[in-house]
Amino acid sequence: GKISNFSVGPDGSVWALGGTFGEQTDNRIYFREGITKENPMGTGWYQLPGGSTYQVAATMNGAAWLLDNSGSLWFVPHYKAATSEWTNFHGDDRWASIHVASDGGLWALRGERGEDNRLYFREGVTPTNLLGTNWYHLPAGSTNHIAPIAGGAAFLADKSGGMWFVPNYKTPTSEWKIRAQGEKFKHIH
């Protein structure tokens, strides 16, 4: 198979989804073991149980957030944790995408992929509490991509192609700065 999605965490940990590229229906979940400053290539891939994963967002200490094909969001506390230890965020809504900042902060879009997604930030995430405490809803409309920065800041691309800078997730939308007026941005990193 081929790698269809991968993510590098703030601490250099690497997660990947393997399957047939472009057919994200049977993606297997992998973690790269043995990565150090002296050995950045690591020693090998560890396959986790589960599959049908759409996106992975690596965080710290061998943990990650997974988004499955049905839109369910999962927190994996450690790559060798049993699936019974994974946390699922249930609800009527589906999650569309997930993004981790360099300090481990989590941003997410809630809703069906390709629709008008609602923007969320996970509060209370620290190096000792990667799960965080609660979701904070930002009153942004039609966000289709997030590029998070440490400290609760992020760049956002909206459905009309504009790119916005959010200095902090609790900053009122009236204080968000547009960075590329008239340009058409679909995806940012």
mmCIF file of C-alpha atoms in Angstrom:
data_model
loop_
_atom_site.group_PDB
_atom_site.id
_atom_site.type_symbol
_atom_site.label_atom_id
_atom_site.label_comp_id
_atom_site.label_asym_id
_atom_site.label_seq_id
_atom_site.Cartn_x
_atom_site.Cartn_y
_atom_site.Cartn_z
ATOM 1 C CA GLY A 1 0.000 0.000 0.000
ATOM 2 C CA LYS A 2 0.865 3.666 -0.070
ATOM 3 C CA ILE A 3 0.883 6.382 2.563
ATOM 4 C CA SER A 4 -2.267 8.486 2.197
ATOM 5 C CA ASN A 5 -1.826 10.779 5.204
ATOM 6 C CA PHE A 6 0.894 11.424 7.756
ATOM 7 C CA SER A 7 1.591 13.813 10.597
ATOM 8 C CA VAL A 8 4.677 14.862 12.543
ATOM 9 C CA GLY A 9 4.064 15.870 16.148
ATOM 10 C CA PRO A 10 5.650 18.778 18.014
ATOM 11 C CA ASP A 11 8.128 16.329 19.566
ATOM 12 C CA GLY A 12 9.092 14.778 16.206
ATOM 13 C CA SER A 13 6.889 11.685 16.513
ATOM 14 C CA VAL A 14 5.586 10.391 13.185
ATOM 15 C CA TRP A 15 2.186 8.817 12.504
ATOM 16 C CA ALA A 16 1.039 7.588 9.098
ATOM 17 C CA LEU A 17 -1.996 6.056 7.431
ATOM 18 C CA GLY A 18 -1.316 3.328 4.899
ATOM 19 C CA GLY A 19 -3.635 2.138 2.204
ATOM 20 C CA THR A 20 -4.224 2.760 -1.447
ATOM 21 C CA PHE A 21 -3.573 6.444 -2.146
ATOM 22 C CA GLY A 22 -6.768 8.331 -2.886
ATOM 23 C CA GLU A 23 -8.945 5.529 -1.553
ATOM 24 C CA GLN A 24 -9.124 6.372 2.133
ATOM 25 C CA THR A 25 -11.393 3.475 3.002
ATOM 26 C CA ASP A 26 -8.987 0.934 4.451
ATOM 27 C CA ASN A 27 -6.180 3.033 5.895
ATOM 28 C CA ARG A 28 -4.151 1.217 8.472
ATOM 29 C CA ILE A 29 -2.612 3.249 11.312
ATOM 30 C CA TYR A 30 1.167 3.296 11.849
ATOM 31 C CA PHE A 31 3.597 4.890 14.300
ATOM 32 C CA ARG A 32 7.315 5.277 13.571
ATOM 33 C CA GLU A 33 9.293 3.819 16.486
ATOM 34 C CA GLY A 34 12.839 4.678 17.583
ATOM 35 C CA ILE A 35 13.005 8.285 16.367
ATOM 36 C CA THR A 36 15.707 10.254 18.196
ATOM 37 C CA LYS A 37 17.938 13.232 17.410
ATOM 38 C CA GLU A 38 20.689 10.741 16.604
ATOM 39 C CA ASN A 39 18.377 8.521 14.530
ATOM 40 C CA PRO A 40 15.727 10.727 12.865
ATOM 41 C CA MET A 41 14.716 7.871 10.538
ATOM 42 C CA GLY A 42 13.655 5.699 13.475
ATOM 43 C CA THR A 43 13.843 1.932 13.628
ATOM 44 C CA GLY A 44 10.585 0.694 12.138
ATOM 45 C CA TRP A 45 6.834 0.985 11.800
ATOM 46 C CA TYR A 46 4.419 -0.205 14.494
ATOM 47 C CA GLN A 47 0.919 -1.022 13.200
ATOM 48 C CA LEU A 48 -1.962 -0.086 15.481
ATOM 49 C CA PRO A 49 -5.276 -1.925 15.531
ATOM 50 C CA GLY A 50 -8.118 -0.336 13.629
ATOM 51 C CA GLY A 51 -8.511 0.994 10.161
ATOM 52 C CA SER A 52 -10.799 3.071 7.965
ATOM 53 C CA THR A 53 -9.007 6.185 9.186
ATOM 54 C CA TYR A 54 -9.237 9.414 7.191
ATOM 55 C CA GLN A 55 -6.765 11.702 8.971
ATOM 56 C CA VAL A 56 -4.147 11.560 11.730
ATOM 57 C CA ALA A 57 -2.824 14.524 13.753
ATOM 58 C CA ALA A 58 0.237 13.664 15.853
ATOM 59 C CA THR A 59 0.743 15.353 19.187
ATOM 60 C CA MET A 60 3.358 14.569 21.872
ATOM 61 C CA ASN A 61 4.575 11.531 23.816
ATOM 62 C CA GLY A 62 3.352 8.958 21.291
ATOM 63 C CA ALA A 63 -0.237 10.270 21.314
ATOM 64 C CA ALA A 64 -2.407 11.329 18.374
ATOM 65 C CA TRP A 65 -5.864 12.374 17.259
ATOM 66 C CA LEU A 66 -7.541 10.220 14.601
ATOM 67 C CA LEU A 67 -10.483 11.048 12.385
ATOM 68 C CA ASP A 68 -12.190 7.989 10.911
ATOM 69 C CA ASN A 69 -14.028 7.766 7.602
ATOM 70 C CA SER A 70 -17.420 8.219 9.257
ATOM 71 C CA GLY A 71 -16.318 11.522 10.842
ATOM 72 C CA SER A 72 -15.805 10.215 14.388
ATOM 73 C CA LEU A 73 -12.947 11.786 16.330
ATOM 74 C CA TRP A 74 -10.658 9.650 18.506
ATOM 75 C CA PHE A 75 -7.875 10.505 20.940
ATOM 76 C CA VAL A 76 -5.171 7.821 21.204
ATOM 77 C CA PRO A 77 -3.206 8.384 24.457
ATOM 78 C CA HIS A 78 -0.219 6.325 23.312
ATOM 79 C CA TYR A 79 0.494 4.338 20.173
ATOM 80 C CA LYS A 80 0.673 1.087 22.166
ATOM 81 C CA ALA A 81 -2.556 1.793 24.088
ATOM 82 C CA ALA A 82 -5.333 -0.768 23.674
ATOM 83 C CA THR A 83 -8.277 0.496 21.622
ATOM 84 C CA SER A 84 -10.355 0.319 24.819
ATOM 85 C CA GLU A 85 -8.185 3.194 26.122
ATOM 86 C CA TRP A 86 -8.941 5.422 23.124
ATOM 87 C CA THR A 87 -11.420 8.285 23.717
ATOM 88 C CA ASN A 88 -14.205 8.778 21.184
ATOM 89 C CA PHE A 89 -15.997 12.106 20.867
ATOM 90 C CA HIS A 90 -19.565 11.058 20.103
ATOM 91 C CA GLY A 91 -22.372 13.337 19.039
ATOM 92 C CA ASP A 92 -24.807 14.028 16.271
ATOM 93 C CA ASP A 93 -22.248 16.088 14.385
ATOM 94 C CA ARG A 94 -19.329 14.651 12.462
ATOM 95 C CA TRP A 95 -15.799 16.044 12.456
ATOM 96 C CA ALA A 96 -14.305 17.182 9.134
ATOM 97 C CA SER A 97 -10.617 17.783 9.971
ATOM 98 C CA ILE A 98 -8.128 18.054 12.836
ATOM 99 C CA HIS A 99 -4.896 20.032 13.223
ATOM 100 C CA VAL A 100 -2.284 20.122 16.018
ATOM 101 C CA ALA A 101 -0.144 23.207 16.752
ATOM 102 C CA SER A 102 3.538 23.113 17.677
ATOM 103 C CA ASP A 103 2.611 23.306 21.380
ATOM 104 C CA GLY A 104 0.076 20.455 21.109
ATOM 105 C CA GLY A 105 -3.001 22.686 20.882
ATOM 106 C CA LEU A 106 -5.825 21.106 18.855
ATOM 107 C CA TRP A 107 -8.017 22.877 16.297
ATOM 108 C CA ALA A 108 -10.867 21.048 14.591
ATOM 109 C CA LEU A 109 -13.629 21.567 12.076
ATOM 110 C CA ARG A 110 -16.943 20.003 12.984
ATOM 111 C CA GLY A 111 -19.486 19.086 10.322
ATOM 112 C CA GLU A 112 -19.606 17.115 7.112
ATOM 113 C CA ARG A 113 -16.515 17.370 4.928
ATOM 114 C CA GLY A 114 -16.977 20.001 2.257
ATOM 115 C CA GLU A 115 -19.919 21.655 4.019
ATOM 116 C CA ASP A 116 -20.144 24.740 6.246
ATOM 117 C CA ASN A 117 -17.892 23.576 9.059
ATOM 118 C CA ARG A 118 -17.884 24.948 12.594
ATOM 119 C CA LEU A 119 -14.501 25.857 14.099
ATOM 120 C CA TYR A 120 -13.378 24.530 17.502
ATOM 121 C CA PHE A 121 -10.319 24.784 19.745
ATOM 122 C CA ARG A 122 -9.565 22.183 22.445
ATOM 123 C CA GLU A 123 -8.913 24.003 25.716
ATOM 124 C CA GLY A 124 -6.713 22.727 28.536
ATOM 125 C CA VAL A 125 -4.224 20.805 26.376
ATOM 126 C CA THR A 126 -0.808 20.654 28.077
ATOM 127 C CA PRO A 127 2.185 18.298 27.808
ATOM 128 C CA THR A 128 0.771 16.387 30.798
ATOM 129 C CA ASN A 129 -2.882 16.518 29.673
ATOM 130 C CA LEU A 130 -2.906 15.971 25.917
ATOM 131 C CA LEU A 131 -6.645 15.191 25.952
ATOM 132 C CA GLY A 132 -7.463 18.682 27.205
ATOM 133 C CA THR A 133 -10.604 19.660 29.086
ATOM 134 C CA ASN A 134 -13.322 21.041 26.797
ATOM 135 C CA TRP A 135 -14.182 22.355 23.332
ATOM 136 C CA TYR A 136 -14.387 26.084 22.655
ATOM 137 C CA HIS A 137 -16.540 27.035 19.656
ATOM 138 C CA LEU A 138 -15.312 29.987 17.598
ATOM 139 C CA PRO A 139 -17.999 31.965 15.753
ATOM 140 C CA ALA A 140 -16.320 31.651 12.373
ATOM 141 C CA GLY A 141 -18.320 30.847 9.301
ATOM 142 C CA SER A 142 -17.463 28.514 6.444
ATOM 143 C CA THR A 143 -13.918 27.603 7.478
ATOM 144 C CA ASN A 144 -12.375 24.945 5.280
ATOM 145 C CA HIS A 145 -8.793 24.721 6.553
ATOM 146 C CA ILE A 146 -6.694 25.560 9.618
ATOM 147 C CA ALA A 147 -2.945 26.075 10.053
ATOM 148 C CA PRO A 148 -2.446 26.299 13.831
ATOM 149 C CA ILE A 149 0.334 28.162 15.618
ATOM 150 C CA ALA A 150 1.385 27.824 19.264
ATOM 151 C CA GLY A 151 -0.468 29.831 21.899
ATOM 152 C CA GLY A 152 -3.959 29.343 20.490
ATOM 153 C CA ALA A 153 -3.275 31.291 17.283
ATOM 154 C CA ALA A 154 -4.014 30.076 13.760
ATOM 155 C CA PHE A 155 -4.367 30.957 10.119
ATOM 156 C CA LEU A 156 -7.747 30.039 8.610
ATOM 157 C CA ALA A 157 -8.841 29.644 5.011
ATOM 158 C CA ASP A 158 -12.523 30.320 4.447
ATOM 159 C CA LYS A 159 -14.833 28.946 1.767
ATOM 160 C CA SER A 160 -14.610 32.128 -0.302
ATOM 161 C CA GLY A 161 -10.819 31.753 -0.557
ATOM 162 C CA GLY A 162 -9.809 34.367 2.027
ATOM 163 C CA MET A 163 -7.095 33.741 4.590
ATOM 164 C CA TRP A 164 -7.425 35.069 8.135
ATOM 165 C CA PHE A 165 -5.031 35.335 11.073
ATOM 166 C CA VAL A 166 -6.532 34.609 14.494
ATOM 167 C CA PRO A 167 -4.145 35.958 17.207
ATOM 168 C CA ASN A 168 -5.814 33.852 19.904
ATOM 169 C CA TYR A 169 -8.817 31.530 19.813
ATOM 170 C CA LYS A 170 -10.703 33.829 22.228
ATOM 171 C CA THR A 171 -10.049 36.948 20.136
ATOM 172 C CA PRO A 172 -13.349 38.402 18.842
ATOM 173 C CA THR A 173 -13.847 37.842 15.104
ATOM 174 C CA SER A 174 -13.937 41.625 14.603
ATOM 175 C CA GLU A 175 -10.229 41.653 15.530
ATOM 176 C CA TRP A 176 -9.180 38.854 13.171
ATOM 177 C CA LYS A 177 -6.843 40.091 10.484
ATOM 178 C CA ILE A 178 -7.278 39.263 6.826
ATOM 179 C CA ARG A 179 -3.928 38.393 5.294
ATOM 180 C CA ALA A 180 -4.726 37.951 1.633
ATOM 181 C CA GLN A 181 -7.660 39.996 0.464
ATOM 182 C CA GLY A 182 -8.751 39.114 -3.037
ATOM 183 C CA GLU A 183 -6.563 36.011 -3.208
ATOM 184 C CA LYS A 184 -8.099 32.557 -3.399
ATOM 185 C CA PHE A 185 -6.695 30.129 -0.843
ATOM 186 C CA LYS A 186 -8.043 26.621 -0.656
ATOM 187 C CA HIS A 187 -5.504 24.929 1.614
ATOM 188 C CA ILE A 188 -2.827 26.300 3.993
ATOM 189 C CA HIS A 189 -0.078 24.738 6.169
#
